[in-house]
Amino acid sequence: MLVIVAISIWITLPKQHDRTLQGTYYQLGNEEGIKEVTIHIDGEIRRNVFQGMTFEGILDIEDEEIPVPKGERNVTIKFDDDNRGVIVYAGFRNGEPYTQSYGSIFANDDFSKITILKESWDSEKGYMITAPAKDYSEAINISNELMKKFIKEPL
């Protein structure tokens, strides 16, 4: 019984992550329009024995226009059983509350691999950010790995 309690405590203890990943920004189905992107992750990952993980902190995507002031980019992302979370920023603008959705994120347990789906799956509107990845093929492989529980067929 003591071992089970100790393992439960170990699993649920928050773990701090501060890392920078090099990745790619690309459009699904378009191997030509790739650009390099740097993602800085600074936050805490908490696990629940029965509900998956929660990330609380900052995901900063270099050179990415996010209509949220820099000081309000702290985000809480709850991941479901498919390893999918939704990036939604919340704050106040001119005294009024707002929310700003950025997209869906899939990540492995320690956030050393991530893929972000911006907006939609539509090949004309949908863009993805995947790290660490140097090219389109590597980005698609990582995305398929992280999203295997979510998508029925590989990208």
PDB file of C-alpha atoms in Angstrom:
ATOM      1  CA  MET A   1       0.000   0.000   0.000  1.00  0.00           C
ATOM      2  CA  LEU A   2       2.867   2.348   0.841  1.00  0.00           C
ATOM      3  CA  VAL A   3       4.455   1.697  -2.558  1.00  0.00           C
ATOM      4  CA  ILE A   4       1.185   2.564  -4.357  1.00  0.00           C
ATOM      5  CA  VAL A   5       0.888   5.806  -2.385  1.00  0.00           C
ATOM      6  CA  ALA A   6       4.530   6.691  -3.123  1.00  0.00           C
ATOM      7  CA  ILE A   7       4.077   6.025  -6.868  1.00  0.00           C
ATOM      8  CA  SER A   8       0.867   8.089  -6.920  1.00  0.00           C
ATOM      9  CA  ILE A   9       2.639  11.011  -5.263  1.00  0.00           C
ATOM     10  CA  TRP A  10       5.587  10.720  -7.667  1.00  0.00           C
ATOM     11  CA  ILE A  11       3.286  10.708 -10.719  1.00  0.00           C
ATOM     12  CA  THR A  12       1.223  13.691  -9.553  1.00  0.00           C
ATOM     13  CA  LEU A  13       4.092  15.937  -8.399  1.00  0.00           C
ATOM     14  CA  PRO A  14       4.350  18.971 -10.718  1.00  0.00           C
ATOM     15  CA  LYS A  15       7.435  19.006 -12.921  1.00  0.00           C
ATOM     16  CA  GLN A  16       8.959  22.249 -14.167  1.00  0.00           C
ATOM     17  CA  HIS A  17       9.990  22.435 -17.839  1.00  0.00           C
ATOM     18  CA  ASP A  18      11.989  25.248 -19.385  1.00  0.00           C
ATOM     19  CA  ARG A  19      13.181  24.379 -22.878  1.00  0.00           C
ATOM     20  CA  THR A  20      13.578  25.736 -26.351  1.00  0.00           C
ATOM     21  CA  LEU A  21      12.715  23.614 -29.369  1.00  0.00           C
ATOM     22  CA  GLN A  22      13.549  24.191 -33.027  1.00  0.00           C
ATOM     23  CA  GLY A  23      10.739  23.199 -35.330  1.00  0.00           C
ATOM     24  CA  THR A  24       8.871  23.861 -38.523  1.00  0.00           C
ATOM     25  CA  TYR A  25       5.832  25.929 -39.433  1.00  0.00           C
ATOM     26  CA  TYR A  26       4.029  24.404 -42.410  1.00  0.00           C
ATOM     27  CA  GLN A  27       0.752  23.962 -44.223  1.00  0.00           C
ATOM     28  CA  LEU A  28      -0.681  20.475 -44.542  1.00  0.00           C
ATOM     29  CA  GLY A  29      -0.053  19.077 -48.000  1.00  0.00           C
ATOM     30  CA  ASN A  30       2.460  21.797 -48.902  1.00  0.00           C
ATOM     31  CA  GLU A  31       6.051  20.605 -48.620  1.00  0.00           C
ATOM     32  CA  GLU A  32       7.396  23.797 -50.167  1.00  0.00           C
ATOM     33  CA  GLY A  33       6.096  26.464 -47.770  1.00  0.00           C
ATOM     34  CA  ILE A  34       8.060  25.490 -44.673  1.00  0.00           C
ATOM     35  CA  LYS A  35       9.739  27.947 -42.359  1.00  0.00           C
ATOM     36  CA  GLU A  36      11.846  27.385 -39.281  1.00  0.00           C
ATOM     37  CA  VAL A  37      10.374  28.351 -35.948  1.00  0.00           C
ATOM     38  CA  THR A  38      11.661  28.510 -32.373  1.00  0.00           C
ATOM     39  CA  ILE A  39       9.343  27.543 -29.529  1.00  0.00           C
ATOM     40  CA  HIS A  40      10.133  28.342 -25.928  1.00  0.00           C
ATOM     41  CA  ILE A  41       8.281  26.359 -23.267  1.00  0.00           C
ATOM     42  CA  ASP A  42       8.353  27.560 -19.686  1.00  0.00           C
ATOM     43  CA  GLY A  43       5.862  25.975 -17.358  1.00  0.00           C
ATOM     44  CA  GLU A  44       4.752  23.213 -15.107  1.00  0.00           C
ATOM     45  CA  ILE A  45       3.269  19.851 -16.039  1.00  0.00           C
ATOM     46  CA  ARG A  46       0.973  18.175 -13.561  1.00  0.00           C
ATOM     47  CA  ARG A  47      -0.402  14.688 -13.962  1.00  0.00           C
ATOM     48  CA  ASN A  48      -3.538  13.291 -12.489  1.00  0.00           C
ATOM     49  CA  VAL A  49      -3.690   9.546 -11.965  1.00  0.00           C
ATOM     50  CA  PHE A  50      -7.084   9.371 -13.714  1.00  0.00           C
ATOM     51  CA  GLN A  51      -7.315  12.464 -15.957  1.00  0.00           C
ATOM     52  CA  GLY A  52      -4.107  12.910 -17.940  1.00  0.00           C
ATOM     53  CA  MET A  53      -1.853  15.951 -17.736  1.00  0.00           C
ATOM     54  CA  THR A  54      -2.181  19.702 -17.396  1.00  0.00           C
ATOM     55  CA  PHE A  55       0.350  22.281 -18.565  1.00  0.00           C
ATOM     56  CA  GLU A  56       0.428  25.713 -16.977  1.00  0.00           C
ATOM     57  CA  GLY A  57       2.874  28.291 -18.227  1.00  0.00           C
ATOM     58  CA  ILE A  58       3.991  30.054 -21.373  1.00  0.00           C
ATOM     59  CA  LEU A  59       4.326  28.701 -24.912  1.00  0.00           C
ATOM     60  CA  ASP A  60       6.174  31.365 -26.852  1.00  0.00           C
ATOM     61  CA  ILE A  61       6.382  30.867 -30.601  1.00  0.00           C
ATOM     62  CA  GLU A  62       9.014  33.230 -31.970  1.00  0.00           C
ATOM     63  CA  ASP A  63       7.772  35.686 -34.631  1.00  0.00           C
ATOM     64  CA  GLU A  64       4.185  34.450 -34.274  1.00  0.00           C
ATOM     65  CA  GLU A  65       1.481  37.089 -34.123  1.00  0.00           C
ATOM     66  CA  ILE A  66      -0.779  36.296 -31.182  1.00  0.00           C
ATOM     67  CA  PRO A  67      -3.363  38.994 -30.426  1.00  0.00           C
ATOM     68  CA  VAL A  68      -2.724  38.696 -26.701  1.00  0.00           C
ATOM     69  CA  PRO A  69      -0.436  41.069 -24.777  1.00  0.00           C
ATOM     70  CA  LYS A  70       2.912  39.498 -23.803  1.00  0.00           C
ATOM     71  CA  GLY A  71       2.110  39.814 -20.103  1.00  0.00           C
ATOM     72  CA  GLU A  72      -1.116  37.801 -20.493  1.00  0.00           C
ATOM     73  CA  ARG A  73       0.209  34.778 -22.344  1.00  0.00           C
ATOM     74  CA  ASN A  74       0.162  32.428 -19.388  1.00  0.00           C
ATOM     75  CA  VAL A  75      -2.041  29.526 -20.415  1.00  0.00           C
ATOM     76  CA  THR A  76      -3.515  26.429 -18.786  1.00  0.00           C
ATOM     77  CA  ILE A  77      -3.885  23.452 -21.118  1.00  0.00           C
ATOM     78  CA  LYS A  78      -5.722  20.330 -19.997  1.00  0.00           C
ATOM     79  CA  PHE A  79      -4.954  17.292 -22.129  1.00  0.00           C
ATOM     80  CA  ASP A  80      -7.570  14.640 -22.860  1.00  0.00           C
ATOM     81  CA  ASP A  81      -7.139  10.888 -23.358  1.00  0.00           C
ATOM     82  CA  ASP A  82      -6.018  11.515 -26.962  1.00  0.00           C
ATOM     83  CA  ASN A  83      -3.079  13.675 -25.733  1.00  0.00           C
ATOM     84  CA  ARG A  84      -4.860  16.732 -27.163  1.00  0.00           C
ATOM     85  CA  GLY A  85      -5.194  20.067 -25.453  1.00  0.00           C
ATOM     86  CA  VAL A  86      -6.624  23.396 -26.544  1.00  0.00           C
ATOM     87  CA  ILE A  87      -4.597  26.603 -26.315  1.00  0.00           C
ATOM     88  CA  VAL A  88      -6.945  29.354 -25.131  1.00  0.00           C
ATOM     89  CA  TYR A  89      -5.736  32.645 -23.711  1.00  0.00           C
ATOM     90  CA  ALA A  90      -7.960  34.614 -21.339  1.00  0.00           C
ATOM     91  CA  GLY A  91      -7.653  38.108 -19.979  1.00  0.00           C
ATOM     92  CA  PHE A  92      -9.117  41.621 -19.889  1.00  0.00           C
ATOM     93  CA  ARG A  93      -9.034  44.216 -22.655  1.00  0.00           C
ATOM     94  CA  ASN A  94     -10.367  47.694 -21.858  1.00  0.00           C
ATOM     95  CA  GLY A  95     -11.966  46.299 -18.713  1.00  0.00           C
ATOM     96  CA  GLU A  96     -13.818  43.573 -20.637  1.00  0.00           C
ATOM     97  CA  PRO A  97     -13.001  39.851 -20.386  1.00  0.00           C
ATOM     98  CA  TYR A  98     -11.869  38.053 -23.539  1.00  0.00           C
ATOM     99  CA  THR A  99     -10.745  34.642 -24.696  1.00  0.00           C
ATOM    100  CA  GLN A 100      -8.507  34.007 -27.685  1.00  0.00           C
ATOM    101  CA  SER A 101      -8.190  30.510 -29.103  1.00  0.00           C
ATOM    102  CA  TYR A 102      -4.916  29.670 -30.807  1.00  0.00           C
ATOM    103  CA  GLY A 103      -5.371  26.009 -31.729  1.00  0.00           C
ATOM    104  CA  SER A 104      -4.948  22.442 -30.560  1.00  0.00           C
ATOM    105  CA  ILE A 105      -1.716  21.036 -29.174  1.00  0.00           C
ATOM    106  CA  PHE A 106      -0.472  17.462 -28.882  1.00  0.00           C
ATOM    107  CA  ALA A 107       2.565  16.703 -26.739  1.00  0.00           C
ATOM    108  CA  ASN A 108       4.495  13.821 -25.295  1.00  0.00           C
ATOM    109  CA  ASP A 109       4.871  13.426 -21.526  1.00  0.00           C
ATOM    110  CA  ASP A 110       7.809  15.790 -21.067  1.00  0.00           C
ATOM    111  CA  PHE A 111       7.022  18.328 -23.827  1.00  0.00           C
ATOM    112  CA  SER A 112      10.165  17.363 -25.746  1.00  0.00           C
ATOM    113  CA  LYS A 113       7.929  16.811 -28.805  1.00  0.00           C
ATOM    114  CA  ILE A 114       4.924  18.948 -29.667  1.00  0.00           C
ATOM    115  CA  THR A 115       2.688  19.624 -32.608  1.00  0.00           C
ATOM    116  CA  ILE A 116       0.233  22.498 -32.769  1.00  0.00           C
ATOM    117  CA  LEU A 117      -2.688  22.627 -35.160  1.00  0.00           C
ATOM    118  CA  LYS A 118      -3.659  26.207 -35.874  1.00  0.00           C
ATOM    119  CA  GLU A 119      -7.227  27.026 -36.874  1.00  0.00           C
ATOM    120  CA  SER A 120      -8.461  23.986 -38.858  1.00  0.00           C
ATOM    121  CA  TRP A 121      -7.602  20.769 -40.683  1.00  0.00           C
ATOM    122  CA  ASP A 122      -8.437  22.456 -43.986  1.00  0.00           C
ATOM    123  CA  SER A 123      -5.361  22.249 -46.225  1.00  0.00           C
ATOM    124  CA  GLU A 124      -5.889  25.837 -47.380  1.00  0.00           C
ATOM    125  CA  LYS A 125      -6.352  27.333 -43.908  1.00  0.00           C
ATOM    126  CA  GLY A 126      -4.774  24.824 -41.557  1.00  0.00           C
ATOM    127  CA  TYR A 127      -1.200  25.359 -40.507  1.00  0.00           C
ATOM    128  CA  MET A 128       0.866  23.289 -38.118  1.00  0.00           C
ATOM    129  CA  ILE A 129       3.885  23.883 -35.961  1.00  0.00           C
ATOM    130  CA  THR A 130       5.902  20.806 -35.037  1.00  0.00           C
ATOM    131  CA  ALA A 131       9.059  20.513 -32.972  1.00  0.00           C
ATOM    132  CA  PRO A 132      11.690  19.274 -32.981  1.00  0.00           C
ATOM    133  CA  ALA A 133      11.623  18.942 -36.761  1.00  0.00           C
ATOM    134  CA  LYS A 134      13.941  20.089 -39.518  1.00  0.00           C
ATOM    135  CA  ASP A 135      11.788  19.347 -42.560  1.00  0.00           C
ATOM    136  CA  TYR A 136       8.255  18.488 -43.681  1.00  0.00           C
ATOM    137  CA  SER A 137       8.760  14.716 -43.568  1.00  0.00           C
ATOM    138  CA  GLU A 138      10.121  14.771 -40.013  1.00  0.00           C
ATOM    139  CA  ALA A 139       7.303  17.120 -38.916  1.00  0.00           C
ATOM    140  CA  ILE A 140       4.624  14.828 -40.367  1.00  0.00           C
ATOM    141  CA  ASN A 141       6.196  11.771 -38.677  1.00  0.00           C
ATOM    142  CA  ILE A 142       6.246  13.503 -35.282  1.00  0.00           C
ATOM    143  CA  SER A 143       2.679  14.765 -35.774  1.00  0.00           C
ATOM    144  CA  ASN A 144       1.463  11.258 -36.630  1.00  0.00           C
ATOM    145  CA  GLU A 145       3.235   9.871 -33.557  1.00  0.00           C
ATOM    146  CA  LEU A 146       1.713  12.457 -31.207  1.00  0.00           C
ATOM    147  CA  MET A 147      -1.775  12.340 -32.756  1.00  0.00           C
ATOM    148  CA  LYS A 148      -2.079   8.553 -33.215  1.00  0.00           C
ATOM    149  CA  LYS A 149      -4.930   8.297 -30.698  1.00  0.00           C
ATOM    150  CA  PHE A 150      -6.740  11.290 -32.243  1.00  0.00           C
ATOM    151  CA  ILE A 151      -6.631  10.733 -36.007  1.00  0.00           C
ATOM    152  CA  LYS A 152      -7.932   7.631 -37.764  1.00  0.00           C
ATOM    153  CA  GLU A 153      -5.434   7.737 -40.649  1.00  0.00           C
ATOM    154  CA  PRO A 154      -1.904   9.195 -40.690  1.00  0.00           C
ATOM    155  CA  LEU A 155      -1.380  12.610 -42.243  1.00  0.00           C
TER     156      LEU A 155
END
